[in-house]
Structures are given as C-alpha cells and as structure tokens.
XYZ file of C-alpha atoms in Angstrom:
149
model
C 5.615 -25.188 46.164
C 6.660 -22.617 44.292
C 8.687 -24.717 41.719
C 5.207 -26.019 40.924
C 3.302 -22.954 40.572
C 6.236 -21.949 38.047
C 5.906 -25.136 36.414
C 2.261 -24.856 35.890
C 2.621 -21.007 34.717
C 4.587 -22.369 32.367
C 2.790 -24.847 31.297
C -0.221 -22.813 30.898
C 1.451 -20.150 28.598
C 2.698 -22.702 26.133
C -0.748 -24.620 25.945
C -2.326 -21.108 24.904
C 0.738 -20.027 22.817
C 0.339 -23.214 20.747
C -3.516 -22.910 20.303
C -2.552 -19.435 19.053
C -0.517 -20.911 16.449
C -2.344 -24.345 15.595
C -5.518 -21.747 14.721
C -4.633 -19.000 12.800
C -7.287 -16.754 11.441
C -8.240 -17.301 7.420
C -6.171 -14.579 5.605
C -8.047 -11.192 4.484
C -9.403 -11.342 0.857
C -10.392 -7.973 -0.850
C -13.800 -8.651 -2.544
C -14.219 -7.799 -6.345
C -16.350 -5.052 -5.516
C -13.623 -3.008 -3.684
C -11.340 -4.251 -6.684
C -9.577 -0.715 -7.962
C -10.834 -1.573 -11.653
C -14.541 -1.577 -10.541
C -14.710 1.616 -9.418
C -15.832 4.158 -11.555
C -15.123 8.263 -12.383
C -15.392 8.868 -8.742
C -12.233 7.153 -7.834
C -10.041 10.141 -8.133
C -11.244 12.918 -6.045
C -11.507 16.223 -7.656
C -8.769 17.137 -5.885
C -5.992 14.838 -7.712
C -7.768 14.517 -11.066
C -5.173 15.005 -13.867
C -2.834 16.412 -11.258
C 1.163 15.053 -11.453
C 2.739 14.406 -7.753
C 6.350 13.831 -7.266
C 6.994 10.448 -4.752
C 10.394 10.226 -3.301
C 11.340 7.570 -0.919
C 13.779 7.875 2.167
C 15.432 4.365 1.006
C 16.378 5.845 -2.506
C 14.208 6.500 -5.756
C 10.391 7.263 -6.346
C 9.126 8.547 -9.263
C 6.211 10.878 -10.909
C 2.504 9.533 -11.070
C -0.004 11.274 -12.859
C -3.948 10.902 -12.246
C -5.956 10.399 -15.039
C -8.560 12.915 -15.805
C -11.422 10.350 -16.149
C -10.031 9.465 -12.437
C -10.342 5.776 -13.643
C -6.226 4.906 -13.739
C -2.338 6.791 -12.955
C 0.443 6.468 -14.433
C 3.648 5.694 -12.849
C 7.359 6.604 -13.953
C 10.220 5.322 -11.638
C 12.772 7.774 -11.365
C 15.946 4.956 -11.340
C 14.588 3.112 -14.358
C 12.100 5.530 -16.500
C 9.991 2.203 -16.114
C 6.310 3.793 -17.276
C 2.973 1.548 -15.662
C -0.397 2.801 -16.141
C -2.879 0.837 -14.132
C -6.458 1.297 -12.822
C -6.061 3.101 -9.543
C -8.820 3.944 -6.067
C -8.242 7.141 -4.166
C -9.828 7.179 -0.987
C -9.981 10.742 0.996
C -8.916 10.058 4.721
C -9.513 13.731 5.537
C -8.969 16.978 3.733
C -5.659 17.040 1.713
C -5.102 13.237 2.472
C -5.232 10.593 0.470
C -5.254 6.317 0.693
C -3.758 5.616 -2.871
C -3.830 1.911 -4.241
C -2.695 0.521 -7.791
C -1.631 -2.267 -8.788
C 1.452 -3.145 -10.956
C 2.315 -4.895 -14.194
C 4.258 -7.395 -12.114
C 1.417 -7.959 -9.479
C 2.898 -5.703 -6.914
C -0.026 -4.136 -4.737
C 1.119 -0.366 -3.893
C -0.859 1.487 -1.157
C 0.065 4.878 0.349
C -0.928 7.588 2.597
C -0.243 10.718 0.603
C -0.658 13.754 2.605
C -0.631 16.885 0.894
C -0.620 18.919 4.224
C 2.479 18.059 5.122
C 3.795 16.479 2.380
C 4.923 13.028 3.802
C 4.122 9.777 2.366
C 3.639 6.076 3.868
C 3.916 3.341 1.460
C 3.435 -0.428 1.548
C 4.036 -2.370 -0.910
C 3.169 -5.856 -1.227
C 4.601 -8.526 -4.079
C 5.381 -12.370 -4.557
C 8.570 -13.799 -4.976
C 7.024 -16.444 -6.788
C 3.807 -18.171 -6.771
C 4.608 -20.821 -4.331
C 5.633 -18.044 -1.749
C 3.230 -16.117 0.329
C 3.424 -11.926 0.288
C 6.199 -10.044 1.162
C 5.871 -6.513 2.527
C 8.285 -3.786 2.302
C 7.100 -0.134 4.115
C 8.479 3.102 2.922
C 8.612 6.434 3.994
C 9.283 9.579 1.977
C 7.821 12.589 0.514
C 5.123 13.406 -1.840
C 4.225 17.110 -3.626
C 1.739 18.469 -6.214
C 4.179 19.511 -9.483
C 1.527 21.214 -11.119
C-alpha cells in the first residue's frame, strides 16, 4: 500500500512539474513609455545632476560615469579599456541617497544598478546577447560606488 501511495506522489509531482514547464509565462516587455530616451529633464534627480561617481566592481574594473546636467543622458568610461559611451539614461530615487540607475550601451547591453550613496555599495545587473539567435544573458555584480566631486 504504501508502494502505491509513493507511486502516485510521484506521479502527481511530475504531472504538475511538466505543466509548469509546457506553460511558461510570456516574457516581460518594457513599454516605450518607460523607455530611458522618453523621459525627459526629470530623469536625473537633482541630486546626481552633473555629478561624476566612481563604480568599482568586486570581480575587477568599473569605471567613472558622469550625469548630464540636462539629466537627459551619462557618460560612461571603463577603467580597463578608457572605452567612453554616452547614452540616454533614467534615475529612479528608491529612497533618500539611493538610486535605480539604467542605460543602455552602444553594444545593446542593458545596465541597471542600485547605487547607494549611504553606504556606498552598488548592485549591478547587466543584461546582453551573445547574438541575436540567443536569448539574454545576465551577469550580477557587486562593488562600490562614491560621489568624486
């Protein structure tokens, strides 16, 4: 009897892992309106406007990246490479003296990080194709981030 009930507890748990996997839900899409080039002056909070913050990364390099003061785009420079990007950019404040940064690069790499400037730790995830074929891949980082001037 209890062979059976095993059986069937078995049974059970594969029948609902495969619906699990035979339905997955439709993949997340940012709409155009929450698209970092449609947002206007506002994206850069006062705070970070023209302001130059150092990122380094636990795992190796970072770089500089320096708001714009129309609060519209940043600037990136990697530290390994002196590789400059400036792309449009949307700063969200979390809470007082934290920040949800997002930009995008020149090679379609989505970068989005938790800068907190209270404690000066960062949380990045970045987000690229190999190729166009492929589906994301997504790398997290930790590190540091501080005001330079």
């Amino acid at each position: 009897m209890g062979r059976i009930i095993g059986a069937l507890a078995l049974v059970a748990v594969a029948l609902a892992a495969t619906g699990c996997v035979a339905d997955p839900p439709a993949p997340q899409q940012v709409s155009k309106s929450h698209a970092a080039a449609s947002l206007g002056p506002a994206a850069v909070p006062s705070d970070l406007e023209g302001k130059t913050v150092q990122l380094t990364y636990d795992s190796g390099s970072g770089g500089t990246v320096t708001f714009a003061g129309d609060g519209k785009s940043l600037t990136f420079i990697a530290a390994d490479t002196g590789r400059k990007t400036t792309s449009p950019v949307a700063v969200v404040p979390v809470e007082a003296g934290i920040f949800l940064v997002t930009w995008t690069e020149e090679n379609g790499t989505v970068i989005s990080q938790i800068q907190d400037y209270k404690t000066g730790k960062l949380q990045a995830t970045f987000s690229r194709r190999a190729d166009t074929e492929t589906g994301f891949v997504i790398e997290s980082r930790t590190g540091s981030v501080r005001l330079t001037d």
